[in-house]
mmCIF file with all atom_site columns, C-alpha atoms in Angstrom:
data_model
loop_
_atom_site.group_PDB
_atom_site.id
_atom_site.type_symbol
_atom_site.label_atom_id
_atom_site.label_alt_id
_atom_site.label_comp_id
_atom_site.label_asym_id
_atom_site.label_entity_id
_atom_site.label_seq_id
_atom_site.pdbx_PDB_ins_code
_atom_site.Cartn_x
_atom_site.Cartn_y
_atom_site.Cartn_z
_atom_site.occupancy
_atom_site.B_iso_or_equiv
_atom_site.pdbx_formal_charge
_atom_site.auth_seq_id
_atom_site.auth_comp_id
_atom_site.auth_asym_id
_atom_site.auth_atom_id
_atom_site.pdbx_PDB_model_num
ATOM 1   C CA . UNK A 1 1   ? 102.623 -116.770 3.498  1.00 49.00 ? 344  UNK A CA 1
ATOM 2   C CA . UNK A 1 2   ? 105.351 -115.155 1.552  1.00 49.00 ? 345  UNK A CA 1
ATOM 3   C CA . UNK A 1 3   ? 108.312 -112.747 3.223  1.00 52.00 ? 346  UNK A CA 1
ATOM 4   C CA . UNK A 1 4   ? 107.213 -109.899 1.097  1.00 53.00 ? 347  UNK A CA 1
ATOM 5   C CA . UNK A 1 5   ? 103.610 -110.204 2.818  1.00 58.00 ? 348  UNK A CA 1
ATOM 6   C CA . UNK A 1 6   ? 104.396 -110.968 5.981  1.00 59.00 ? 349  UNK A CA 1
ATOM 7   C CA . UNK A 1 7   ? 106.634 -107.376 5.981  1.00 58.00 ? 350  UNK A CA 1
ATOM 8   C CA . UNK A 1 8   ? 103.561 -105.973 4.410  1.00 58.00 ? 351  UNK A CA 1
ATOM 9   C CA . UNK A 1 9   ? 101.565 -106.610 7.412  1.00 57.00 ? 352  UNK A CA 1
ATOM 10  C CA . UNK A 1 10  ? 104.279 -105.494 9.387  1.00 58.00 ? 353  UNK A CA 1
ATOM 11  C CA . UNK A 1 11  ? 104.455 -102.330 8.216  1.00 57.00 ? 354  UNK A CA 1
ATOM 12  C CA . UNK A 1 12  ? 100.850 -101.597 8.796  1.00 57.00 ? 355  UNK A CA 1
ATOM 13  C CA . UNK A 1 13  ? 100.622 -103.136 12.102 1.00 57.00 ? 356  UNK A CA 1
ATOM 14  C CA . UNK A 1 14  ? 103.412 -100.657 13.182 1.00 54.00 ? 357  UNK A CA 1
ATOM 15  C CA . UNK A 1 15  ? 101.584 -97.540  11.626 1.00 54.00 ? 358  UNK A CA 1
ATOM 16  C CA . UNK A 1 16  ? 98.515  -98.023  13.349 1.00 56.00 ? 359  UNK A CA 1
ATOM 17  C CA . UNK A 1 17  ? 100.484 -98.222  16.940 1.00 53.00 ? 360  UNK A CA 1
ATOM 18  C CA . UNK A 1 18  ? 102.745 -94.945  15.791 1.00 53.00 ? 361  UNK A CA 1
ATOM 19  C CA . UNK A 1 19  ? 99.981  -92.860  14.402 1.00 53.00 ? 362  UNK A CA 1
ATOM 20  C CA . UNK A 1 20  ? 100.916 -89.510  13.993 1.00 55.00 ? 363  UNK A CA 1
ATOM 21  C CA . UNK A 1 21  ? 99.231  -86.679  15.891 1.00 52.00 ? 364  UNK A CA 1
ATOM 22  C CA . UNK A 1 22  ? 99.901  -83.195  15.509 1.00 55.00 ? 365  UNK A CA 1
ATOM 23  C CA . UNK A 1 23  ? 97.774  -79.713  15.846 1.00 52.00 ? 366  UNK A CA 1
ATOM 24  C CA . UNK A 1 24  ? 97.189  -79.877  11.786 1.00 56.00 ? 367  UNK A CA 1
ATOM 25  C CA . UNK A 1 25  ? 95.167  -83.012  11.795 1.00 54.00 ? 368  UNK A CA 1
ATOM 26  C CA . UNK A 1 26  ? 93.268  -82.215  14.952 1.00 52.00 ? 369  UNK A CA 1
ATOM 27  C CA . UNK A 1 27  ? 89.240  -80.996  14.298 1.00 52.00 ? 370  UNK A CA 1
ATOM 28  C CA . UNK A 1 28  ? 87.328  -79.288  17.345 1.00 48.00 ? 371  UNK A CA 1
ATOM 29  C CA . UNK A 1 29  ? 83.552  -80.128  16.616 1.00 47.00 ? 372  UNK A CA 1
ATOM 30  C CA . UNK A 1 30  ? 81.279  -77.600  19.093 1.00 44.00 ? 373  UNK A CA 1
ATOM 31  C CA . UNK A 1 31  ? 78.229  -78.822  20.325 1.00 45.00 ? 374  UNK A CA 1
ATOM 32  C CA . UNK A 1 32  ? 75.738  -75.576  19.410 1.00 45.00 ? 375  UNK A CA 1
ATOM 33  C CA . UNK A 1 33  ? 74.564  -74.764  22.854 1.00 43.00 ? 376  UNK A CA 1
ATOM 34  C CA . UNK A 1 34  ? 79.200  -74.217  23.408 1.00 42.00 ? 377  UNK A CA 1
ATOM 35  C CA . UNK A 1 35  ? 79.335  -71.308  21.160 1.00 54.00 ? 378  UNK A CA 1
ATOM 36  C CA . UNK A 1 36  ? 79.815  -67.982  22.534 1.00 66.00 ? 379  UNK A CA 1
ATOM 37  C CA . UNK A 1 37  ? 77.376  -66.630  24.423 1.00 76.00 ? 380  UNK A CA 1
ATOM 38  C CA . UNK A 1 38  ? 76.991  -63.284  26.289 1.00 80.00 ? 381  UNK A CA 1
ATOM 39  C CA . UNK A 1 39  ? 75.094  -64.600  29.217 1.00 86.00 ? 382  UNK A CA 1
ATOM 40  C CA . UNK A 1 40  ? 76.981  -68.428  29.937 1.00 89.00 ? 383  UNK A CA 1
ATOM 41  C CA . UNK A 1 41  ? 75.716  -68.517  33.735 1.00 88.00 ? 384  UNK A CA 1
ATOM 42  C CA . UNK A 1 42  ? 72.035  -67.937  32.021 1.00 89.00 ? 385  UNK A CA 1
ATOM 43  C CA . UNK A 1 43  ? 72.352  -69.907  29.553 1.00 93.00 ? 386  UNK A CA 1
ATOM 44  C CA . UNK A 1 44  ? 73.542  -72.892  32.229 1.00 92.00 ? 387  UNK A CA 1
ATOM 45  C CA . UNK A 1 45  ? 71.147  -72.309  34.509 1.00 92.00 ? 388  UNK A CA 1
ATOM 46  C CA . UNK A 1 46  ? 68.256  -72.405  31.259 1.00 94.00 ? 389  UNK A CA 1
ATOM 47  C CA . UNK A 1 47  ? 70.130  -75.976  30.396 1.00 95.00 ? 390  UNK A CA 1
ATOM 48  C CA . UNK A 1 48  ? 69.694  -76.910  33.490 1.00 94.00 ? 391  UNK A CA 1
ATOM 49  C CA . UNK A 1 49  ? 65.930  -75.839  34.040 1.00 95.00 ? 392  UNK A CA 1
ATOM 50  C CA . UNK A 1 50  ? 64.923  -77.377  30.907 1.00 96.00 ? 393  UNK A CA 1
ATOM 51  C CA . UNK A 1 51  ? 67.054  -80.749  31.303 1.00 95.00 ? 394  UNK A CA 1
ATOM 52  C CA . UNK A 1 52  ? 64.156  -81.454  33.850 1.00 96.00 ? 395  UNK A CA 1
ATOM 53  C CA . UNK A 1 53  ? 61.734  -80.029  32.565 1.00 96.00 ? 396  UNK A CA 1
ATOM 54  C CA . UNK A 1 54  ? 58.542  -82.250  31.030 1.00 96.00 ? 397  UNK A CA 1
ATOM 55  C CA . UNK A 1 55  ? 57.126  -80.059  28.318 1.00 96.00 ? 398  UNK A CA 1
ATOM 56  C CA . UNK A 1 56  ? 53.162  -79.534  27.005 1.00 93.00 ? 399  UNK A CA 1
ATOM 57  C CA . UNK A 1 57  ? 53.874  -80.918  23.879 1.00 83.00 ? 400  UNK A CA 1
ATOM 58  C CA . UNK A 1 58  ? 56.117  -84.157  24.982 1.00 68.00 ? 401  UNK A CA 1
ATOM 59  C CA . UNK B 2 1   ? 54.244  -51.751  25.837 1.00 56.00 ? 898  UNK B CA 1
ATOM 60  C CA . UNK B 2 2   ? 54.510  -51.170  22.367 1.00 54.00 ? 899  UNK B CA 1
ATOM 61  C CA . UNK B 2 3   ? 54.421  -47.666  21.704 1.00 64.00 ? 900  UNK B CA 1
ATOM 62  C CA . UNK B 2 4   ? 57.031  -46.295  23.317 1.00 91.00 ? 901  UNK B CA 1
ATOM 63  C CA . UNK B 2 5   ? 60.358  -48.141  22.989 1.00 95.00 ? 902  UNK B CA 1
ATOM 64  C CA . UNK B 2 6   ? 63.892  -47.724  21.976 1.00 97.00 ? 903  UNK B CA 1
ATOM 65  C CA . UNK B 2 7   ? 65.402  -48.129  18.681 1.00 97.00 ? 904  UNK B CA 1
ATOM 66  C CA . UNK B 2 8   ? 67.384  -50.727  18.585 1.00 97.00 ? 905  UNK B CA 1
ATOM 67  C CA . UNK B 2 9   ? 70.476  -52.249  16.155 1.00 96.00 ? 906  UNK B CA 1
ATOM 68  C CA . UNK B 2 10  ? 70.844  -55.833  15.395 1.00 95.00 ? 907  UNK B CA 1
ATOM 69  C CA . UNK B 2 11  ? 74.238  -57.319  15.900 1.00 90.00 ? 908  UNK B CA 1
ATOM 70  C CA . UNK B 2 12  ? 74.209  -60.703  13.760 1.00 88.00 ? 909  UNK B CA 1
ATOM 71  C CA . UNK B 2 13  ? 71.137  -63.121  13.304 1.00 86.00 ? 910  UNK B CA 1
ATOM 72  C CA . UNK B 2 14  ? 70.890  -63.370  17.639 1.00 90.00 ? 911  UNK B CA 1
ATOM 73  C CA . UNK B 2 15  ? 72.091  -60.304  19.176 1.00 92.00 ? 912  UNK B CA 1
ATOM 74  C CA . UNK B 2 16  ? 70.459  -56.859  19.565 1.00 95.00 ? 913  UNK B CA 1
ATOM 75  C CA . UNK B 2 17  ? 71.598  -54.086  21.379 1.00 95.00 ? 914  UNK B CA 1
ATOM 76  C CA . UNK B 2 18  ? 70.176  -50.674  21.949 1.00 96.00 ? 915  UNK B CA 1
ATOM 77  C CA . UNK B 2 19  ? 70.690  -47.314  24.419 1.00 96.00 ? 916  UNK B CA 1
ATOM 78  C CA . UNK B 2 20  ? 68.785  -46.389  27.709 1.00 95.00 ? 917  UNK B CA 1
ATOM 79  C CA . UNK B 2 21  ? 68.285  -42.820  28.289 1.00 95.00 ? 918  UNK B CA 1
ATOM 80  C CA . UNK B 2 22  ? 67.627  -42.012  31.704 1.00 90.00 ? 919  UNK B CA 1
ATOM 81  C CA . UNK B 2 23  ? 69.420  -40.587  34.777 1.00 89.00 ? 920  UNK B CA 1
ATOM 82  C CA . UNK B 2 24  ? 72.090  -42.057  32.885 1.00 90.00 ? 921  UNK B CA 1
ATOM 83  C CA . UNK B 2 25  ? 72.864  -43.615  29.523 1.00 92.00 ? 922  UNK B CA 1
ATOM 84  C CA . UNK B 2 26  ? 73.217  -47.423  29.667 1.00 93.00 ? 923  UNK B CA 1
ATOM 85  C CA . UNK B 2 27  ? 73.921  -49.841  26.746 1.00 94.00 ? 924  UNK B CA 1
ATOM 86  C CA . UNK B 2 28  ? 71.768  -53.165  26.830 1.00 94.00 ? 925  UNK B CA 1
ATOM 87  C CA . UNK B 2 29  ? 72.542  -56.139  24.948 1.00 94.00 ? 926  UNK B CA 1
ATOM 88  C CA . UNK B 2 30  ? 69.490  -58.821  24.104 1.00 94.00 ? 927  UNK B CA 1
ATOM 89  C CA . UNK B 2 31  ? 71.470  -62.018  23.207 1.00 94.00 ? 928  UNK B CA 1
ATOM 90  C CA . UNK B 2 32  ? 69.227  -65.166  21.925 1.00 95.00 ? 929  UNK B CA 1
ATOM 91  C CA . UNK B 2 33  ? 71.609  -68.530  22.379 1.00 94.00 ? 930  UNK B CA 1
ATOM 92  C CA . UNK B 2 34  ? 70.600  -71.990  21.188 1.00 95.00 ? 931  UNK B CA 1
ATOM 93  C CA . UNK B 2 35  ? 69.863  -74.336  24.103 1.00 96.00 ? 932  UNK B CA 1
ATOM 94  C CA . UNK B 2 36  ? 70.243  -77.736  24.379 1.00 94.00 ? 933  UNK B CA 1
ATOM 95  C CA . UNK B 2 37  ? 66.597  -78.689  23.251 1.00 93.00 ? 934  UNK B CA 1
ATOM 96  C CA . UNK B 2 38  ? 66.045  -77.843  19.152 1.00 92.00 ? 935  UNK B CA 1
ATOM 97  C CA . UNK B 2 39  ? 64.973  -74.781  18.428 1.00 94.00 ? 936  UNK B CA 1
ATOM 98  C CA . UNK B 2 40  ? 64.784  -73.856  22.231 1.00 96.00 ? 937  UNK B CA 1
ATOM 99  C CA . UNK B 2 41  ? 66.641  -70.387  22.713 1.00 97.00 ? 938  UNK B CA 1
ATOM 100 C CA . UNK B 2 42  ? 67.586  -68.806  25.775 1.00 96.00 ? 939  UNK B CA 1
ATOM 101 C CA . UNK B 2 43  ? 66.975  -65.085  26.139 1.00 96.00 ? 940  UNK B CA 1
ATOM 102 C CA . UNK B 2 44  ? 69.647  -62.813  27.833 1.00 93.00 ? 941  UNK B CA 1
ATOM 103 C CA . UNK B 2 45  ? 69.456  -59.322  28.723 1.00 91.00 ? 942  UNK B CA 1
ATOM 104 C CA . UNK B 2 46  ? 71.755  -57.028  30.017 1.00 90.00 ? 943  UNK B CA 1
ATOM 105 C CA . UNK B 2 47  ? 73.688  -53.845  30.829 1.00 91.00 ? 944  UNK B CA 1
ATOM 106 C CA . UNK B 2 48  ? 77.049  -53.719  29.053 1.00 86.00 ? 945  UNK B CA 1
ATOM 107 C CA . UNK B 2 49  ? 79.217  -52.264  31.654 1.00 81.00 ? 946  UNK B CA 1
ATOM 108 C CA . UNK B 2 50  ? 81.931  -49.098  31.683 1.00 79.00 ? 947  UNK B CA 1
ATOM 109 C CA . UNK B 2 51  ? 84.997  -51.574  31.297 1.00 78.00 ? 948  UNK B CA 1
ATOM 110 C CA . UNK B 2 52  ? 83.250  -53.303  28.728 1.00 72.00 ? 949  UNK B CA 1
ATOM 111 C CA . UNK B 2 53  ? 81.985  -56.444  31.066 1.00 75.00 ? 950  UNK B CA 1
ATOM 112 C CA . UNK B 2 54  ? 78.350  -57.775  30.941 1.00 79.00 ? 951  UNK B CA 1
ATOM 113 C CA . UNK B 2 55  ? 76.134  -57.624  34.261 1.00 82.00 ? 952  UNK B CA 1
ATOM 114 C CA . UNK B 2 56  ? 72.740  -59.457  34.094 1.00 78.00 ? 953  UNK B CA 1
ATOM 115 C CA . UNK B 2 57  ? 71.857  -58.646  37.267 1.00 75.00 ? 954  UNK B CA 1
ATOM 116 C CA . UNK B 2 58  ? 72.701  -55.093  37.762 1.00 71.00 ? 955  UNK B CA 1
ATOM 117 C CA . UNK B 2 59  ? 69.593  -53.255  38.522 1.00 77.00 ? 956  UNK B CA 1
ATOM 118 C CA . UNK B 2 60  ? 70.407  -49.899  36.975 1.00 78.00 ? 957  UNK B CA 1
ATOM 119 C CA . UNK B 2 61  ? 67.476  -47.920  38.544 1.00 84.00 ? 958  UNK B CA 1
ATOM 120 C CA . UNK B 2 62  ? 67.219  -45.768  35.192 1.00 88.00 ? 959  UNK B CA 1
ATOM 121 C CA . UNK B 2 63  ? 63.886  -44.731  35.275 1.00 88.00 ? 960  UNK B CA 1
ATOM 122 C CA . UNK B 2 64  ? 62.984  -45.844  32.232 1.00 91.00 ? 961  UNK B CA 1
ATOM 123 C CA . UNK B 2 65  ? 62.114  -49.597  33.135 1.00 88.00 ? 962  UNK B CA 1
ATOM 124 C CA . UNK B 2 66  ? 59.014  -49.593  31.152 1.00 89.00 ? 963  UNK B CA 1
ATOM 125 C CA . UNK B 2 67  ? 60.246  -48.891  27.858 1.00 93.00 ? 964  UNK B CA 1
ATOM 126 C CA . UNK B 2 68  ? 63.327  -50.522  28.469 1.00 93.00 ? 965  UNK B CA 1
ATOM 127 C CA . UNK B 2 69  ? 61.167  -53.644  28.338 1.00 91.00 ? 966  UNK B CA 1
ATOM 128 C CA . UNK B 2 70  ? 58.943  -52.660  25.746 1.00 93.00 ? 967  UNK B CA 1
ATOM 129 C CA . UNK B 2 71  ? 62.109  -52.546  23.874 1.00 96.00 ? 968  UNK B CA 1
ATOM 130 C CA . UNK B 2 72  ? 63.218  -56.232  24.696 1.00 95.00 ? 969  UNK B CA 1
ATOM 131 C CA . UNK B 2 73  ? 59.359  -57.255  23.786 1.00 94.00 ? 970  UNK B CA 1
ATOM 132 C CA . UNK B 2 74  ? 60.022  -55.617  20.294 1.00 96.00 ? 971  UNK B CA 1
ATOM 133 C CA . UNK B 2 75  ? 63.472  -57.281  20.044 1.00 97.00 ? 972  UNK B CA 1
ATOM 134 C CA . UNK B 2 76  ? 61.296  -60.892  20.682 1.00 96.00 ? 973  UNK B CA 1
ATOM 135 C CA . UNK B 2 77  ? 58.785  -59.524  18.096 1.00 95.00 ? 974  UNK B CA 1
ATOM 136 C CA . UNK B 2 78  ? 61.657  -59.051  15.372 1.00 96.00 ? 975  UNK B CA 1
ATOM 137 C CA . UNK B 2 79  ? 63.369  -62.223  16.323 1.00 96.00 ? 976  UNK B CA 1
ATOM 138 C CA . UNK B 2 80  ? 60.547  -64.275  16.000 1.00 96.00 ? 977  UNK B CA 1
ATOM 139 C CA . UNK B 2 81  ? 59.208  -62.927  13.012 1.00 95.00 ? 978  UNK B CA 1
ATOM 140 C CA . UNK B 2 82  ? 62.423  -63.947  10.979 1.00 94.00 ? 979  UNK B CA 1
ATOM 141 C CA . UNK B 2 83  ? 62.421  -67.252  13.188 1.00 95.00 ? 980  UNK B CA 1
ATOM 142 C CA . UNK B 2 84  ? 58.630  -68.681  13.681 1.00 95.00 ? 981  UNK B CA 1
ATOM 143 C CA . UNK B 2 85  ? 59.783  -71.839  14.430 1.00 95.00 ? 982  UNK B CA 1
ATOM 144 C CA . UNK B 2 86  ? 61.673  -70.650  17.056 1.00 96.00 ? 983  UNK B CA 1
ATOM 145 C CA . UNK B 2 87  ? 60.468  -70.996  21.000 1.00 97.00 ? 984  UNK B CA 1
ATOM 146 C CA . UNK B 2 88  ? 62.072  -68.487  23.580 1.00 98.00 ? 985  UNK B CA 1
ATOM 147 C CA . UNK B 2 89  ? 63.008  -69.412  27.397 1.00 98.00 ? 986  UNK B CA 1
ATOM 148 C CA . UNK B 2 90  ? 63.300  -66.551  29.656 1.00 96.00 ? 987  UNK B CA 1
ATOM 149 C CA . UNK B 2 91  ? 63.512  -66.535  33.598 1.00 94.00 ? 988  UNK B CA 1
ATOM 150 C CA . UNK B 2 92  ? 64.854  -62.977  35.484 1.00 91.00 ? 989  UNK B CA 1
ATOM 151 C CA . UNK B 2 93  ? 68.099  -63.235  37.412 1.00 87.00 ? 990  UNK B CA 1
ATOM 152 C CA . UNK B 2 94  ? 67.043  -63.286  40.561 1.00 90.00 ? 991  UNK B CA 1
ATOM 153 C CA . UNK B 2 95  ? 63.344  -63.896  41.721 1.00 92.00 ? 992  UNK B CA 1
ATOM 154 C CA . UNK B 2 96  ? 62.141  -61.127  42.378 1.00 92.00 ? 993  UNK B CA 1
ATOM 155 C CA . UNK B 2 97  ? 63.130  -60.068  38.474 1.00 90.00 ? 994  UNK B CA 1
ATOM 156 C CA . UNK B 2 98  ? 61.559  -63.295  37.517 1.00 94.00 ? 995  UNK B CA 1
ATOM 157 C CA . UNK B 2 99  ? 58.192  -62.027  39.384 1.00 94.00 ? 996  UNK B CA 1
ATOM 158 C CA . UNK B 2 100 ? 58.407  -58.800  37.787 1.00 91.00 ? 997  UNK B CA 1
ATOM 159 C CA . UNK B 2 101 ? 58.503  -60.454  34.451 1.00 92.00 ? 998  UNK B CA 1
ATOM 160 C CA . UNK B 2 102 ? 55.104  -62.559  35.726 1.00 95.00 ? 999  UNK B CA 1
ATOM 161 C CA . UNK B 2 103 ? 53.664  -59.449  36.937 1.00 94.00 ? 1000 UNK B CA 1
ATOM 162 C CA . UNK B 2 104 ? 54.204  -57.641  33.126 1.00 92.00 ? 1001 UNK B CA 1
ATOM 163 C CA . UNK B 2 105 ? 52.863  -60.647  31.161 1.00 94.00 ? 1002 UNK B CA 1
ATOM 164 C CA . UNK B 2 106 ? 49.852  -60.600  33.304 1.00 94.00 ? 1003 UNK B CA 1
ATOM 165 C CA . UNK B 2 107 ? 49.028  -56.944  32.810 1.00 92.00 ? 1004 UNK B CA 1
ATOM 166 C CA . UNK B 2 108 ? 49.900  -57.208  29.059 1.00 92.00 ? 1005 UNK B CA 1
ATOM 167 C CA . UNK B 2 109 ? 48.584  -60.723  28.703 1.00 94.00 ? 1006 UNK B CA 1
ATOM 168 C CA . UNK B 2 110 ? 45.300  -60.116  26.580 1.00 94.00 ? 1007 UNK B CA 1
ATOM 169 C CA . UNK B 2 111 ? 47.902  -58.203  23.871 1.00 92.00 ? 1008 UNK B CA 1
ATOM 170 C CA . UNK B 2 112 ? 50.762  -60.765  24.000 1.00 94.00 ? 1009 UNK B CA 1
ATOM 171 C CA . UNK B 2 113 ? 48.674  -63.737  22.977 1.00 93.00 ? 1010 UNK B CA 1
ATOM 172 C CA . UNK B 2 114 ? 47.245  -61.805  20.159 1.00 95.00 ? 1011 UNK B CA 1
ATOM 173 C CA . UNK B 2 115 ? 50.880  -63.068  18.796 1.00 95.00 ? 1012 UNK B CA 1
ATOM 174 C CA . UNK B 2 116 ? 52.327  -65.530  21.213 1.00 96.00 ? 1013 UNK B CA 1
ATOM 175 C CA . UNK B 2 117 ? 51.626  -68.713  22.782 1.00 97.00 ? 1014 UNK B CA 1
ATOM 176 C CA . UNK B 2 118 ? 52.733  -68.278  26.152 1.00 97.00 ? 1015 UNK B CA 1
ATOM 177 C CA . UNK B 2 119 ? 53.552  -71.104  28.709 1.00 98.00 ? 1016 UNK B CA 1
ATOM 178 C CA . UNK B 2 120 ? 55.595  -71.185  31.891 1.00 98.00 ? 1017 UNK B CA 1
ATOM 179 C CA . UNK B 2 121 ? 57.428  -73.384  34.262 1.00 97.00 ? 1018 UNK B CA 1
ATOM 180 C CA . UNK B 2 122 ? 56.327  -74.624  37.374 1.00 96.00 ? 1019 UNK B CA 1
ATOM 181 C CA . UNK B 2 123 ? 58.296  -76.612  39.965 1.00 94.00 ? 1020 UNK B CA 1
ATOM 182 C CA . UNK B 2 124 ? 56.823  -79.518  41.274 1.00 93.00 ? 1021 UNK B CA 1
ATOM 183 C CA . UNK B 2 125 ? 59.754  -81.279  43.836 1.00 93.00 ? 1022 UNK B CA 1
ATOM 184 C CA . UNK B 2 126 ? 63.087  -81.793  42.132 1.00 93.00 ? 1023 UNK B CA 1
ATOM 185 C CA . UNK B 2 127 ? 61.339  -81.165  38.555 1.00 96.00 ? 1024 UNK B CA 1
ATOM 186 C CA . UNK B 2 128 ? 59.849  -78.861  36.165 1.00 97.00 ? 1025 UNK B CA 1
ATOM 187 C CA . UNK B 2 129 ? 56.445  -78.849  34.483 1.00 97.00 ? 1026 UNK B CA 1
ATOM 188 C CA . UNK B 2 130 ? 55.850  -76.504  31.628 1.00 97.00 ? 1027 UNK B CA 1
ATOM 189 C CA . UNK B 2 131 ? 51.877  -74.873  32.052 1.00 97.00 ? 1028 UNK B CA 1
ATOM 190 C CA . UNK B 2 132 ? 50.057  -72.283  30.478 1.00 96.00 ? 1029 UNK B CA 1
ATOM 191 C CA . UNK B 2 133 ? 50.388  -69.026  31.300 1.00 97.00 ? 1030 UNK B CA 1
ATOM 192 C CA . UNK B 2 134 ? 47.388  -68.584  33.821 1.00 96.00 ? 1031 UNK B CA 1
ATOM 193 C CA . UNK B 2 135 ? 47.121  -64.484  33.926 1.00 94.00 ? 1032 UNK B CA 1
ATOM 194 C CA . UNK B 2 136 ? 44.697  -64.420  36.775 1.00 94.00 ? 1033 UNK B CA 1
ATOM 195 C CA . UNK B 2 137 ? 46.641  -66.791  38.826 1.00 91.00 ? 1034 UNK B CA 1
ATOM 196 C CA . UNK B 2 138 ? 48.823  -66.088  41.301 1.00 88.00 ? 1035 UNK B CA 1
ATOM 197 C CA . UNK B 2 139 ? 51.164  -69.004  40.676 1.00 90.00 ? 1036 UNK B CA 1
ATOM 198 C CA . UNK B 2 140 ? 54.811  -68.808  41.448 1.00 93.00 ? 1037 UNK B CA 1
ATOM 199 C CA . UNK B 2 141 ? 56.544  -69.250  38.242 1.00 96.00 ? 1038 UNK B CA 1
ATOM 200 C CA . UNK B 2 142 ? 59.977  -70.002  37.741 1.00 94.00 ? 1039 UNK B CA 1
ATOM 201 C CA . UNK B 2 143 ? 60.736  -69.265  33.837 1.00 97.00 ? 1040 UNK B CA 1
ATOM 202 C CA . UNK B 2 144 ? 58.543  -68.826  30.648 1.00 98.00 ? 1041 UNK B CA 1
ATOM 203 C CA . UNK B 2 145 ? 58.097  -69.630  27.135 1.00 98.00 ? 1042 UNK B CA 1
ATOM 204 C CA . UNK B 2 146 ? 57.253  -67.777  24.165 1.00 97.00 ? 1043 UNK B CA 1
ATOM 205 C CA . UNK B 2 147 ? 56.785  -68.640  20.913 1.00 97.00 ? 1044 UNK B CA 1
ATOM 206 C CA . UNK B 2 148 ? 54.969  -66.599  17.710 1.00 96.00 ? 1045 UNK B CA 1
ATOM 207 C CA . UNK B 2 149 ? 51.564  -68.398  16.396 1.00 95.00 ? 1046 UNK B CA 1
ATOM 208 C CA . UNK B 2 150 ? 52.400  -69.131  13.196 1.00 73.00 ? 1047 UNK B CA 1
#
């Protein structure tokens, strides 16, 4: 393996342990049922209803 | 049921809201929200509130409770006409609401399923089972669904 390589592979190895983080690069995804809602506590307490629930057509 | 009901506005693709006149005048909101089972919506419904906050269980005693739920049926009528596919879950805030809600779809039943499949939830131990709607039962039912026969 050559010098020039081997500081090749050095350089990547030390990106990947400094990576850099900051608000620009950061994407929220939302699950559908997290968007606003004007009735959260019913929309909970539907979740939680139908997370147990075993439906006619299943 | 159908007749006599409030106009209503439509505020984006799920929310409604419209005015009822009685001893006072009280703005409702009908929101539809996406649940966590596709193309399962949740149905809310209530009174927006002098300082702008929401109340679902408020029981506004305006006299008008009739048309005030005729209204919400044509709200379901107009949502599910744009969305077929669509199924709606509703249960009342407390019981007793969710009994009056029983007690309408029975009286109204041989109308509603002119357009509607209805079901509803039973509880049976920790879990749920979702049944037909059984008008001349007197089954305690904890929630229902409605969704437009295509």
């Amino acid at each position: 393996m050559s010098k020039t390589t081997k500081k090749g592979i050095q350089k990547t190895r030390k990106k990947r342990k400094n990576p850099v983080l900051d608000s620009s690069n950061v994407v929220i995804v939302m699950h559908t049922t997290e968007k606003a809602t004007l009735f959260p506590e019913k929309l909970k307490k539907a979740n939680e209803i139908l997370s147990k629930t075993k439906f006619l057509d299943s | 049921m159908t007749k006599d009901s409030y106009s209503y506005r439509r505020k984006g693709f799920e929310r409604y809201i419209f005015t009822s006149v009685g001893k006072s005048r009280i703005m409702k909101l009908v929101d539809f929200s996406p649940t966590r089972t596709k193309n399962l919506y949740n149905l809310g419904f209530g009174d927006l509130l002098p300082d702008g906050s929401l109340n679902h269980t408020v029981n506004s005693n305006n006299g008008d409770i009739i048309k005030v739920l005729a209204t919400v049926v044509q709200i379901v009528r107009d949502f599910t006409q744009q969305f077929p596919e669509i199924k709606i879950f509703f249960s009342g805030s407390t019981d007793e609401r969710t009994k009056m809600y029983a007690r309408i779809l029975r009286m109204y039943y041989d109308m509603f399923r002119e357009e509607f499949i209805i079901t509803a939830v039973i509880k049976i131990g920790e879990f749920y089972d979702e049944v037909a709607f059984d008008s001349q039962s007197n089954n305690t039912y904890f929630a229902f669904f409605i969704k437009r026969i295509n």
